[in-house]
Amino acid sequence: MDYLLTEDQTMIRDLCHQIAEERIKPVAAQYDESGEFAWDIVKVLAEADIFGVSIPEAYSGMGGGVFEMALVTEQLSWGCGGIALSFGGTGLGAFPILLFGNEEQKQQYLPPIARGEKLAAFAITEADAGSDAAGIRTTATKDRDHYVLNGTKQWITNGGEAEIYTVIALTDRAKGPRGASAFVVEKGTPGLKFGKKENKLGIRSSATCEVIFEEVRVPKENLLAREGMGFVVALKTFDHARPGVAAQAVGIAQRALDEATQYARQRKQFGHPISSFQGIQFMLADMAIAVEASRALVYAAARMIDAGAKNVAKPSAISKTFASDACVKVTLDAIQIFGGYGYMKEYPVEKLLRDSKITQIYEGSNEIQRNVIAANLIKESSRA
Ligand SMILES: Cc1cc2nc3c(=O)[nH]c(=O)nc-3n(C[C@H](O)[C@H](O)[C@H](O)COP(=O)(O)OP(=O)(O)OC[C@H]3O[C@@H](n4cnc5c(N)ncnc54)[C@H](O)[C@@H]3O)c2cc1C
């Protein structure tokens, strides 16, 4: 399928595929096994200016948008869905600053992110507040020209490794969802601590960590937007970031399709390559349809966002839900095509299935995405 990429977009895609092929793929299994954070790959990405693709040139970036971010994420995820998340998690952490930061905040925080000198993270989830984000308990209490943060965030991607955290905390408990605000908190601020690093099913080389705030004082200049806008910041951030999760799913699924096609050509049973059996051919064809349909949805949603479309919540949720569901199915089918070998860790496809599952869960589970899609459908229909 020709997506009519510009010269710059083609260059970004090809460069990231080359990095995935030559640098990430050879070490992916080792990082998956150890669960270590792949700092050596982060360095490679930084040297290639990849962290700046979606940051405006005025802040040392390349001036791309959500589309370029999706291209990068897709290709890096083809190499390893976990390692790719050092990039994806940084994008998630940077979006609130990009979308809601004032000029000073952008000048301060975006250039080191664009240069890959500092990773970012976004922290909203807590032990008792996942899908129901309005249930967060972390507080930010105003104390003259500072806010004092207390609470614990859970399962934060890039937690402990990132230098810049955008955090949603309650500035006014009594106001419920209208009482939350967004802050930038830098690693090294006294009282900011990191708890347990999670031992996960998949995306094992990504850091998923508790982020703990104990009397963390941040200057009032670190407030993003205005007091009370925390959930607006979070919702807009997710609307912009979800095509990134969808792109991660496309990259993982494409890799599964590539591996399965190659294997089917080589593996012989009954005196013939299994690729000559119609049962296998149909499975490969269905996988290809699912991957391409996912990619088309991701690119369409990303382009809508970059074009400044008004309500992007529905296309963003559709791309994430479809691509992640497709990814889990495609990676499962890849294992089926590999037969018993697919079940073994010596072969790459069992990792792809493990890595795929998270795309249905994070940045809003697919059940929550279906709620968003249905709510928008009903609203649109009532206006018609
Ligand atoms: C590896 C990993 C990385 C993550 N990274 C980050 C991060 O960087 N920053 C961050 O803030 N968070 C992060 N998260 C948190 C993630 O976004 C949440 O896990 C996710 O939003 C779901 O919340 P939950 O796990 O608490 O599930 P719950 O909200 O407890 O949901 C449990 C189940 O109930 C379903 N459910 C809940 N409500 C409804 C409903 N109204 N209708 C139908 N079904 C419903 C859910 O879909 C799910 O199937 C991460 C999580 C993981 C596992």
mmCIF file of N, CA, C and O and ligand atoms in Angstrom, residues 85 92 121-127 129-132 154-158 200 203 206 208 238 358 361-368 371, ligand 1:
data_model
loop_
_atom_site.group_PDB
_atom_site.id
_atom_site.type_symbol
_atom_site.label_atom_id
_atom_site.label_comp_id
_atom_site.label_asym_id
_atom_site.label_seq_id
_atom_site.Cartn_x
_atom_site.Cartn_y
_atom_site.Cartn_z
ATOM 1 N N LEU A 85 9.619 1.384 23.445
ATOM 2 C CA LEU A 85 8.851 2.158 24.425
ATOM 3 C C LEU A 85 9.687 3.238 25.125
ATOM 4 O O LEU A 85 9.126 4.161 25.707
ATOM 5 N N LEU A 92 4.956 10.281 25.226
ATOM 6 C CA LEU A 92 3.796 10.445 26.115
ATOM 7 C C LEU A 92 4.092 11.500 27.185
ATOM 8 O O LEU A 92 3.239 12.328 27.500
ATOM 9 N N ALA A 121 8.475 10.890 30.976
ATOM 10 C CA ALA A 121 7.470 9.904 31.386
ATOM 11 C C ALA A 121 6.193 10.648 31.762
ATOM 12 O O ALA A 121 6.250 11.844 32.092
ATOM 13 N N PHE A 122 5.082 9.940 31.687
ATOM 14 C CA PHE A 122 3.794 10.534 32.040
ATOM 15 C C PHE A 122 3.187 9.710 33.161
ATOM 16 O O PHE A 122 3.088 8.476 33.044
ATOM 17 N N ALA A 123 2.753 10.374 34.239
ATOM 18 C CA ALA A 123 2.301 9.621 35.417
ATOM 19 C C ALA A 123 0.913 10.061 35.853
ATOM 20 O O ALA A 123 0.733 11.160 36.388
ATOM 21 N N ILE A 124 -0.060 9.166 35.606
ATOM 22 C CA ILE A 124 -1.411 9.410 36.133
ATOM 23 C C ILE A 124 -1.889 8.221 36.962
ATOM 24 O O ILE A 124 -2.506 8.393 38.016
ATOM 25 N N THR A 125 -1.567 6.987 36.522
ATOM 26 C CA THR A 125 -2.121 5.771 37.143
ATOM 27 C C THR A 125 -1.669 5.583 38.587
ATOM 28 O O THR A 125 -0.509 5.844 38.919
ATOM 29 N N GLU A 126 -2.604 5.125 39.418
ATOM 30 C CA GLU A 126 -2.285 4.766 40.809
ATOM 31 C C GLU A 126 -2.878 3.390 41.092
ATOM 32 O O GLU A 126 -3.681 2.878 40.299
ATOM 33 N N ALA A 127 -2.539 2.840 42.253
ATOM 34 C CA ALA A 127 -2.981 1.467 42.568
ATOM 35 C C ALA A 127 -4.500 1.335 42.467
ATOM 36 O O ALA A 127 -5.018 0.337 41.972
ATOM 37 N N ALA A 129 -6.529 3.636 40.917
ATOM 38 C CA ALA A 129 -7.059 4.499 39.861
ATOM 39 C C ALA A 129 -6.377 4.181 38.540
ATOM 40 O O ALA A 129 -5.293 4.698 38.233
ATOM 41 N N GLY A 130 -7.006 3.267 37.770
ATOM 42 C CA GLY A 130 -6.500 2.923 36.439
ATOM 43 C C GLY A 130 -7.433 3.511 35.405
ATOM 44 O O GLY A 130 -7.334 4.691 35.063
ATOM 45 N N SER A 131 -8.417 2.699 34.960
ATOM 46 C CA SER A 131 -9.408 3.220 34.003
ATOM 47 C C SER A 131 -10.148 4.416 34.594
ATOM 48 O O SER A 131 -10.443 5.385 33.901
ATOM 49 N N ASP A 132 -10.425 4.326 35.877
ATOM 50 C CA ASP A 132 -11.142 5.413 36.557
ATOM 51 C C ASP A 132 -10.122 6.415 37.101
ATOM 52 O O ASP A 132 -9.891 6.519 38.307
ATOM 53 N N GLN A 154 1.769 4.427 39.882
ATOM 54 C CA GLN A 154 2.090 3.018 39.638
ATOM 55 C C GLN A 154 2.256 2.740 38.145
ATOM 56 O O GLN A 154 1.556 3.341 37.338
ATOM 57 N N TRP A 155 3.164 1.813 37.828
ATOM 58 C CA TRP A 155 3.350 1.319 36.462
ATOM 59 C C TRP A 155 3.707 2.441 35.481
ATOM 60 O O TRP A 155 3.099 2.562 34.409
ATOM 61 N N ILE A 156 4.647 3.265 35.862
ATOM 62 C CA ILE A 156 5.006 4.392 35.001
ATOM 63 C C ILE A 156 6.135 3.983 34.046
ATOM 64 O O ILE A 156 7.225 3.601 34.473
ATOM 65 N N THR A 157 5.816 4.056 32.753
ATOM 66 C CA THR A 157 6.789 3.707 31.718
ATOM 67 C C THR A 157 7.934 4.714 31.740
ATOM 68 O O THR A 157 7.697 5.922 31.825
ATOM 69 N N ASN A 158 9.145 4.206 31.644
ATOM 70 C CA ASN A 158 10.381 5.013 31.754
ATOM 71 C C ASN A 158 10.626 5.467 33.195
ATOM 72 O O ASN A 158 11.549 6.254 33.446
ATOM 73 N N LYS A 200 7.631 -8.176 34.076
ATOM 74 C CA LYS A 200 6.418 -8.238 33.251
ATOM 75 C C LYS A 200 6.374 -9.435 32.300
ATOM 76 O O LYS A 200 7.402 -10.034 31.990
ATOM 77 N N ILE A 203 7.101 -6.730 26.750
ATOM 78 C CA ILE A 203 7.828 -5.441 26.721
ATOM 79 C C ILE A 203 8.766 -5.346 27.942
ATOM 80 O O ILE A 203 8.816 -4.343 28.637
ATOM 81 N N SER A 206 11.355 -2.575 28.718
ATOM 82 C CA SER A 206 10.894 -1.234 29.087
ATOM 83 C C SER A 206 10.847 -1.157 30.621
ATOM 84 O O SER A 206 10.585 -2.158 31.277
ATOM 85 N N THR A 208 9.085 -0.193 33.918
ATOM 86 C CA THR A 208 7.744 0.094 34.447
ATOM 87 C C THR A 208 7.901 0.148 35.959
ATOM 88 O O THR A 208 8.249 -0.846 36.584
ATOM 89 N N PHE A 238 -3.601 11.720 25.805
ATOM 90 C CA PHE A 238 -3.903 10.368 25.334
ATOM 91 C C PHE A 238 -4.466 10.375 23.909
ATOM 92 O O PHE A 238 -4.147 9.486 23.116
ATOM 93 N N ILE A 358 0.095 -6.001 25.812
ATOM 94 C CA ILE A 358 -0.030 -4.721 26.536
ATOM 95 C C ILE A 358 -0.750 -3.655 25.702
ATOM 96 O O ILE A 358 -1.394 -2.761 26.248
ATOM 97 N N ILE A 361 -4.128 -3.010 26.636
ATOM 98 C CA ILE A 361 -4.378 -2.602 28.026
ATOM 99 C C ILE A 361 -4.023 -1.145 28.302
ATOM 100 O O ILE A 361 -4.830 -0.403 28.861
ATOM 101 N N TYR A 362 -2.784 -0.737 27.899
ATOM 102 C CA TYR A 362 -2.386 0.597 28.402
ATOM 103 C C TYR A 362 -2.849 1.756 27.511
ATOM 104 O O TYR A 362 -3.377 1.539 26.440
ATOM 105 N N GLU A 363 -2.650 2.946 28.063
ATOM 106 C CA GLU A 363 -3.193 4.195 27.484
ATOM 107 C C GLU A 363 -4.704 4.085 27.265
ATOM 108 O O GLU A 363 -5.241 4.536 26.256
ATOM 109 N N GLY A 364 -5.361 3.464 28.230
ATOM 110 C CA GLY A 364 -6.794 3.253 28.165
ATOM 111 C C GLY A 364 -7.068 1.889 27.566
ATOM 112 O O GLY A 364 -6.746 1.645 26.398
ATOM 113 N N SER A 365 -7.636 0.980 28.372
ATOM 114 C CA SER A 365 -7.890 -0.386 27.889
ATOM 115 C C SER A 365 -8.856 -0.324 26.705
ATOM 116 O O SER A 365 -9.559 0.671 26.498
ATOM 117 N N ASN A 366 -8.907 -1.431 25.952
ATOM 118 C CA ASN A 366 -9.784 -1.428 24.774
ATOM 119 C C ASN A 366 -11.265 -1.353 25.145
ATOM 120 O O ASN A 366 -12.080 -0.890 24.345
ATOM 121 N N GLU A 367 -11.601 -1.774 26.371
ATOM 122 C CA GLU A 367 -13.004 -1.611 26.802
ATOM 123 C C GLU A 367 -13.294 -0.109 26.953
ATOM 124 O O GLU A 367 -14.343 0.384 26.522
ATOM 125 N N ILE A 368 -12.360 0.601 27.563
ATOM 126 C CA ILE A 368 -12.547 2.052 27.734
ATOM 127 C C ILE A 368 -12.561 2.744 26.359
ATOM 128 O O ILE A 368 -13.345 3.678 26.125
ATOM 129 N N ASN A 371 -15.877 2.442 24.949
ATOM 130 C CA ASN A 371 -16.778 3.423 25.581
ATOM 131 C C ASN A 371 -16.635 4.782 24.899
ATOM 132 O O ASN A 371 -17.626 5.462 24.622
HETATM 133 C C1 LIG B 1 3.299 -2.115 31.275
HETATM 134 C C2 LIG B 1 2.437 -0.956 31.654
HETATM 135 C C3 LIG B 1 2.859 0.339 31.407
HETATM 136 C C4 LIG B 1 2.072 1.426 31.787
HETATM 137 N N1 LIG B 1 2.541 2.708 31.599
HETATM 138 C C5 LIG B 1 1.858 3.741 32.160
HETATM 139 C C6 LIG B 1 2.400 5.072 32.147
HETATM 140 O O1 LIG B 1 3.459 5.329 31.585
HETATM 141 N N2 LIG B 1 1.716 6.052 32.797
HETATM 142 C C7 LIG B 1 0.538 5.832 33.423
HETATM 143 O O2 LIG B 1 -0.004 6.756 34.016
HETATM 144 N N3 LIG B 1 -0.020 4.592 33.418
HETATM 145 C C8 LIG B 1 0.618 3.544 32.822
HETATM 146 N N4 LIG B 1 0.080 2.276 32.824
HETATM 147 C C9 LIG B 1 -1.256 2.079 33.398
HETATM 148 C C10 LIG B 1 -2.291 1.718 32.342
HETATM 149 O O3 LIG B 1 -2.632 2.821 31.567
HETATM 150 C C11 LIG B 1 -3.487 1.069 33.085
HETATM 151 O O4 LIG B 1 -3.057 -0.218 33.450
HETATM 152 C C12 LIG B 1 -4.747 1.004 32.246
HETATM 153 O O5 LIG B 1 -5.285 2.281 32.055
HETATM 154 C C13 LIG B 1 -5.819 0.108 32.880
HETATM 155 O O6 LIG B 1 -5.981 0.379 34.243
HETATM 156 P P1 LIG B 1 -5.916 -0.826 35.297
HETATM 157 O O7 LIG B 1 -4.749 -1.654 34.943
HETATM 158 O O8 LIG B 1 -5.981 -0.258 36.654
HETATM 159 O O9 LIG B 1 -7.204 -1.703 35.009
HETATM 160 P P2 LIG B 1 -8.673 -1.486 35.615
HETATM 161 O O10 LIG B 1 -9.101 -0.072 35.392
HETATM 162 O O11 LIG B 1 -8.704 -2.013 36.999
HETATM 163 O O12 LIG B 1 -9.535 -2.414 34.678
HETATM 164 C C14 LIG B 1 -9.607 -3.827 34.833
HETATM 165 C C15 LIG B 1 -10.471 -4.383 33.709
HETATM 166 O O13 LIG B 1 -11.794 -3.807 33.823
HETATM 167 C C16 LIG B 1 -12.129 -3.178 32.592
HETATM 168 N N5 LIG B 1 -12.937 -1.981 32.866
HETATM 169 C C17 LIG B 1 -12.681 -0.975 33.740
HETATM 170 N N6 LIG B 1 -13.643 -0.045 33.689
HETATM 171 C C18 LIG B 1 -14.528 -0.465 32.735
HETATM 172 C C19 LIG B 1 -15.739 0.070 32.225
HETATM 173 N N7 LIG B 1 -16.234 1.250 32.634
HETATM 174 N N8 LIG B 1 -16.398 -0.656 31.273
HETATM 175 C C20 LIG B 1 -15.908 -1.850 30.836
HETATM 176 N N9 LIG B 1 -14.776 -2.402 31.286
HETATM 177 C C21 LIG B 1 -14.081 -1.715 32.226
HETATM 178 C C22 LIG B 1 -10.790 -2.807 31.949
HETATM 179 O O14 LIG B 1 -10.920 -2.630 30.567
HETATM 180 C C23 LIG B 1 -9.961 -4.011 32.323
HETATM 181 O O15 LIG B 1 -10.222 -5.048 31.423
HETATM 182 C C24 LIG B 1 0.827 1.193 32.418
HETATM 183 C C25 LIG B 1 0.386 -0.121 32.636
HETATM 184 C C26 LIG B 1 1.179 -1.187 32.272
HETATM 185 C C27 LIG B 1 0.682 -2.571 32.562
#
